[in-house]
Amino acid sequence: MGVAAAAARAALRPTAATLLLFSRPHQHRRATQHLPFARRRRHSYSSTATVAAPTPTLGDSGGEAPEPEGKAARRRRARESPEGLLRHQLDMCSRNADLPTALRLYDAAVSPESPVPLSLHHYNCLLYLCSNAAASDPDSSAAAAQRGFDIFARMEADGVQPNEATLTSVARLAAATRDPAMAFSVVRRMAAAGVPPRLRTYGPALFAYCDAKDADGAGQVEAHMDASGVVPEEPELAALLRVNADKARAEEVYRLLHRTRALVRQVCDTTAQAVEAWFRSDAASEAGVDKWDPRKIKEGVVRGGGGWHGQGWLGKGPWSVGTSEMDKDGTCQRCGERLVCIDIDPSETDNFASSLTELAIKREARDDFLCFQSWLRRHGPFDAVIDAANVGLYNSKAFSFSQVNSVVNAIQRVTKSKKLPLIILHRNRVSGGPAKVPFNQKILEGWRNAGALYATPPGSNDDWYWLYAAVSCRSLLVTNDEMRDHLFQLLGTSFFPRWKEKHQTYFLRAWPYSSLATSLFNCYSGI
């Protein structure tokens, strides 16, 4: 089987031109053509015996036919079958990271004396254990990897179709043997076969290229991830950053630093050390231009949300690198400058607002939401948006217009435009119940006259309206809603948590009026 394993490894390489077929020992079968990772099964892998006993009939027993077997009995019979017992034993080996025992069980299962048909789950357990041992134990890495390739060759020969977990383990085996090209070929063939790769599938190839100081290979993996819609996380970005810094590729370092800023909320110590090492390097001091256009830089800063300008490194010479602490006001104790909040890239905000519109139109009455967008264009933009139902009911048994009005006045006092914020309320709130009280009617009339009140129509969900208004106006959002329910899960993007972090503020009824105004000012001025 060693020859078959070597052939399997060769077949996985991107340079392979042919597909190899593997045969089980002591068996002869007609050669057939198969697609990679999509070969037909040769076993049903059921928990029944290989040769089923004939079913009793009325004539055989002389009595009534037996009752059908129940689900519990079938599950129990499956657990007690040779395949079921082997599955349980391999699961225990996987839990205890016990590769030697798992290999003994595998050898016994494939022996001609007492063969046990192996299913996808059996193979996945074995490959997972082999790849873990190959990656974590240098002393037995080569042996564990070889056994893993042998098992994968047997799996291919048996016609058991692998899934994403199987191929991820194979990619890890390739990475453990310091063969990143083979690990990457597994990922590419997965995509070609219609098996969507995941972040964990790309990891072996990416880290193997980075460990080999192959920045070009690592870049190819990153590009393939982007094309597949797989977003890297901090470990992948840190590895890419290190390999490009080691190769003195200043433009790639610049790009990756920005991507890390956009995707990672807070870096760990090892990533911070990689960043610091770059700025202390000779390559960093030599990277940059001596002359630039200040107007383009300013435009880039505004377009990039107040931070990244996209013009590359400015100036040359050694960087001043050191550690510091911030006081409670955000002032750096090393340079004396006060940090400012950098907003999200406006292009990301525009894309999110567009996707939010598409979702809202699908779930709200189309004409109602389009009318709101038209109204917002006429009366906006607003410096802040208030989820008035949430604020008015906070710690109150009945809806409180006075509580909402206190927030409205606090925001108006601290904004430069002195414009009232947008108040979103359902139409029932503005036409019935507490809204009929004369004092509350006076409050509502003031909001209407200022063009700051929008009453959402019957049957609508207020959340779509105040969220869209806050995103499209790039404004402050006042709500205590944590936005964790199904509606917000539909957004399915990493942008939303970052947007909340920079644009949402909370209302606490216990705050004095002056404290509320101060808090709103601090949040607003950080946008």
PDB file of C-alpha atoms in Angstrom, residues 45-46 60 70 134 169 173 229 273 281 320 339 346 373 429 432 449 453 477:
ATOM      1  CA  TYR A  45     -22.064   0.490   4.699  1.00  0.00           C
ATOM      2  CA  SER A  46     -25.257  -0.507   6.405  1.00  0.00           C
ATOM      3  CA  ASP A  60     -42.296 -20.687   7.102  1.00  0.00           C
ATOM      4  CA  GLY A  70     -38.815  -0.109  15.653  1.00  0.00           C
ATOM      5  CA  ALA A 134       1.869  14.798  11.909  1.00  0.00           C
ATOM      6  CA  SER A 169      -7.058  16.484   6.898  1.00  0.00           C
ATOM      7  CA  LEU A 173      -0.890  15.944   5.996  1.00  0.00           C
ATOM      8  CA  GLY A 229     -15.640  34.397  -0.355  1.00  0.00           C
ATOM      9  CA  GLN A 273       5.234  41.991  17.636  1.00  0.00           C
ATOM     10  CA  SER A 281      13.379  47.066   9.994  1.00  0.00           C
ATOM     11  CA  SER A 320       9.927  56.038  16.142  1.00  0.00           C
ATOM     12  CA  LEU A 339      -6.441  59.750  19.728  1.00  0.00           C
ATOM     13  CA  PRO A 346     -17.540  54.903   3.495  1.00  0.00           C
ATOM     14  CA  GLN A 373     -36.322  56.482   1.558  1.00  0.00           C
ATOM     15  CA  ARG A 429     -47.738  55.248  18.993  1.00  0.00           C
ATOM     16  CA  GLY A 432     -53.419  56.449  20.284  1.00  0.00           C
ATOM     17  CA  ASN A 449     -42.971  70.875  12.628  1.00  0.00           C
ATOM     18  CA  LEU A 453     -40.749  62.534  13.183  1.00  0.00           C
ATOM     19  CA  LEU A 477     -28.089  55.614  16.801  1.00  0.00           C
TER      20      LEU A 477
END
